[in-house]
Amino acid sequence: MSKRTHSTAQYPHRHLLSIEGLTAGELTLLLDLAEKAAAQSREIMKKTDTLRGRTQVNLFFEASTRTQSSFELAGKRLGADVMNMSVSASSVNKGETLLDTAVTLNAMRPDILVVRHSEAGAVELLSQKVDCSVINAGDGSHQHPTQALLDALTIRRNKGKIETLIVTICGDILHSRVARSNIMTLNALGAQVRVVAPSTLLPPGVEDLGVEVFTSMAEGLKDADVVMMLRLQRERMSGAFVPSTREYFRFFGLDHDKLAHARPDALIMHPGPMNRGVEIDSAVADDERSVIREQVEMGVAVRMAVLEALARHLPNS
Amino acid sequence: MAAQNDNDPKVGEGSSDGPSALINARIVDPASGHDELGGLLIEDGMIADFGPHLRRNAPKGADIIDCRGKVLAPGLIDMQVATGEPGDEHRETLETASRAAAAGGVTTMMVTPDTDPVIDDVALVDFIQRRARDTAQVHVLPSAALTKELAGQEMSEIGLLREAGAVAFSNGPHSVVNAQVMCRLLTYARDFDALVIHHVEDPDLARSGVMNSGSMASRLGLPGIHSAAETIMLERDVRLVDWTRGRYHAAMISCDDSLGVIRQAKKRKLPVTCGVSINNLALNENDIGPYRTFFKVRPPLRCEDERRAMVEGVARGHIDVIVSAHNPQDVDAKRRPFQEASDGAIGLETMLSAALRLVHDDELTLLELLRAMTARPAEILGLASGRIAQGLPADLIVVDLDVPWVVAPEKLQSRSKNTAFDEARLTGYVCRTLVNGRTVHQRSR
């Protein structure tokens, strides 16, 4: 396979910083590209030369083995030279380090920067200081666009569509960039999105993002086509936001009793890494309706698609 | 059980075995506003019928209790009772407290979570329920800790504790100082429709204070607690309730400024209610006299103007409930210099009699008084009881309003004798207390 061209639709942006601002057509284009990348990844010869000669730098201010490997593999499958940089964000003054790092990196003339940072808005700030394309691999509680795309792709592959599906996102909505990106993506693609969480884990005004809000799993899961669980960070389980893991699991953990309120063919999703017995029961995570492993596979495909879509905007293109 | 036969041979035990009828009674039911002569029929521990038609005649076979024109009212519900169980059984057990409750006409008592260990685990809620079932003569409702160990930092398992049977959540005698923590508690509790009961006293302002701040304290040379310590905490809480809409109850207020905050909150339809201790209704700081430690209570006894304001607050319904603030302390904890002595007074057995002073002095009507001890606490706690209606458990009291008596500590049922009404002359007491139709206390002249 060689470079593809899309005469009808093109991805018009230089960066992928947020789902916000992307049209349904642009999202669908990325999903279509990812579908092809997924097929390519199942071939013996997985590699193309789409990004041959290009340099991709994965700049992770916040550690993440899974996402970083996924981006690394995606870049390599498209023929790019991939370099991983892990920067400790805690040791020095963050704002200064970020911009200094940006200037330094820019001088090395990379073509694509994949950036994760613990602060919301940090990736966008960095994108203003460099000449290359920037992909947001997660910034604070703000956005994680490739996660939302891989979730949408997984849903579309299993349900054949996204429009009109009831998708319930459960858990720590307050701190979740995954939830925010998913709400925007799924709304743009015509799904009916719900969130379920204890009120302490709901962002103020979340209903204005276009979701139905529930504090009871039984109500929020009623007739759902897709159940998307979120990870609850350990430090939030011991009294500040929720009293304990056992109380959280009792009221908000996905077990077969609660899942019974959803449609019988409901998909079970989780962005990983899972806390078994906290937000999801082990048996549910391994249920035949669980598509958690497929999500990981689609992760690589979606990242290949995004890299490919950005390729035409790269310097000297 | 202290039940003894009256002289009248027709008077029975009111046992739950057969039907029994309370005739010739003045039925006072604050929930409906009824105050009329009549009778009441109990079958299987429940109120089967009541009204004027039962005043003189009861169905055949019923065990007849002649009330002789005395008041028949719903049993009292007390939202603020500390016992020493578990941990300090030498002060009071659920059993001894329940005997004191029965003697005072309290048929339902909510016990506070500040025991040793603190009631912050489902197993301990279960413990209270089992001990109450096995030993107590009245209904015991457990409340659970709002924060783990009552430390005011981490929220307790409100959902699980509520499922286990905790009817409310409080931080015991400690305020939750951290506003962020309180905010999250109210927010989280709202999801479970859990009632948050809060002791309102800013600990930094109250500091080492031991009585009301003012000239009385200055004369005695004792550090005072200004009423602002209470009002500031209450104002903060009301602001947080406005934000979170959690269901909130200020355990005990003691001053007019706090009452103003409550009034405003209610005018704005916020889910805010409050209580007042019988001590702050019936006593004032002058009662402390020469360092009488039985009058060292929290909130502290205030000046006479504040006491009057509290009474008026009850009369107008701005103060929802009256509580005994029952807090048994052993002699050693009280026989100390005033500053060192423990806080608290027992109150279950004297609450109604002390409050009847206010009725006799025309400061409150009987309906206003009983409403704050029956219907309102029942509403706040979501109980069916606290009123006289067909099909409800027969939790009832018969009250002689006019009999004079002197409080003799040695005759009190409570294991501790730290009563603020030691040797007090009171008028009116509970002659009979029924729980589920069964007489658990009886007293005759």
mmCIF file of C-alpha atoms in Angstrom, chain B residues 28-34 73-74 366-372 374-375 386-387:
data_model
loop_
_atom_site.group_PDB
_atom_site.id
_atom_site.type_symbol
_atom_site.label_atom_id
_atom_site.label_comp_id
_atom_site.label_asym_id
_atom_site.label_seq_id
_atom_site.Cartn_x
_atom_site.Cartn_y
_atom_site.Cartn_z
ATOM 1 C CA VAL B 28 -53.091 15.914 71.426
ATOM 2 C CA ASP B 29 -51.591 15.276 67.992
ATOM 3 C CA PRO B 30 -49.383 18.077 66.667
ATOM 4 C CA ALA B 31 -49.152 16.581 63.172
ATOM 5 C CA SER B 32 -52.867 17.056 62.577
ATOM 6 C CA GLY B 33 -53.345 19.853 65.104
ATOM 7 C CA HIS B 34 -56.002 17.823 66.909
ATOM 8 C CA ALA B 73 -49.801 12.224 72.679
ATOM 9 C CA PRO B 74 -47.418 10.564 70.242
ATOM 10 C CA LEU B 366 -48.645 22.462 74.269
ATOM 11 C CA LEU B 367 -49.077 21.833 70.539
ATOM 12 C CA GLU B 368 -46.058 23.992 69.678
ATOM 13 C CA LEU B 369 -43.987 22.170 72.240
ATOM 14 C CA LEU B 370 -45.025 18.661 71.259
ATOM 15 C CA ARG B 371 -44.683 19.390 67.554
ATOM 16 C CA ALA B 372 -40.973 20.013 68.101
ATOM 17 C CA THR B 374 -42.824 14.493 67.695
ATOM 18 C CA ALA B 375 -44.033 15.498 64.242
ATOM 19 C CA GLY B 386 -44.438 10.939 65.706
ATOM 20 C CA ARG B 387 -48.133 11.223 65.034
#
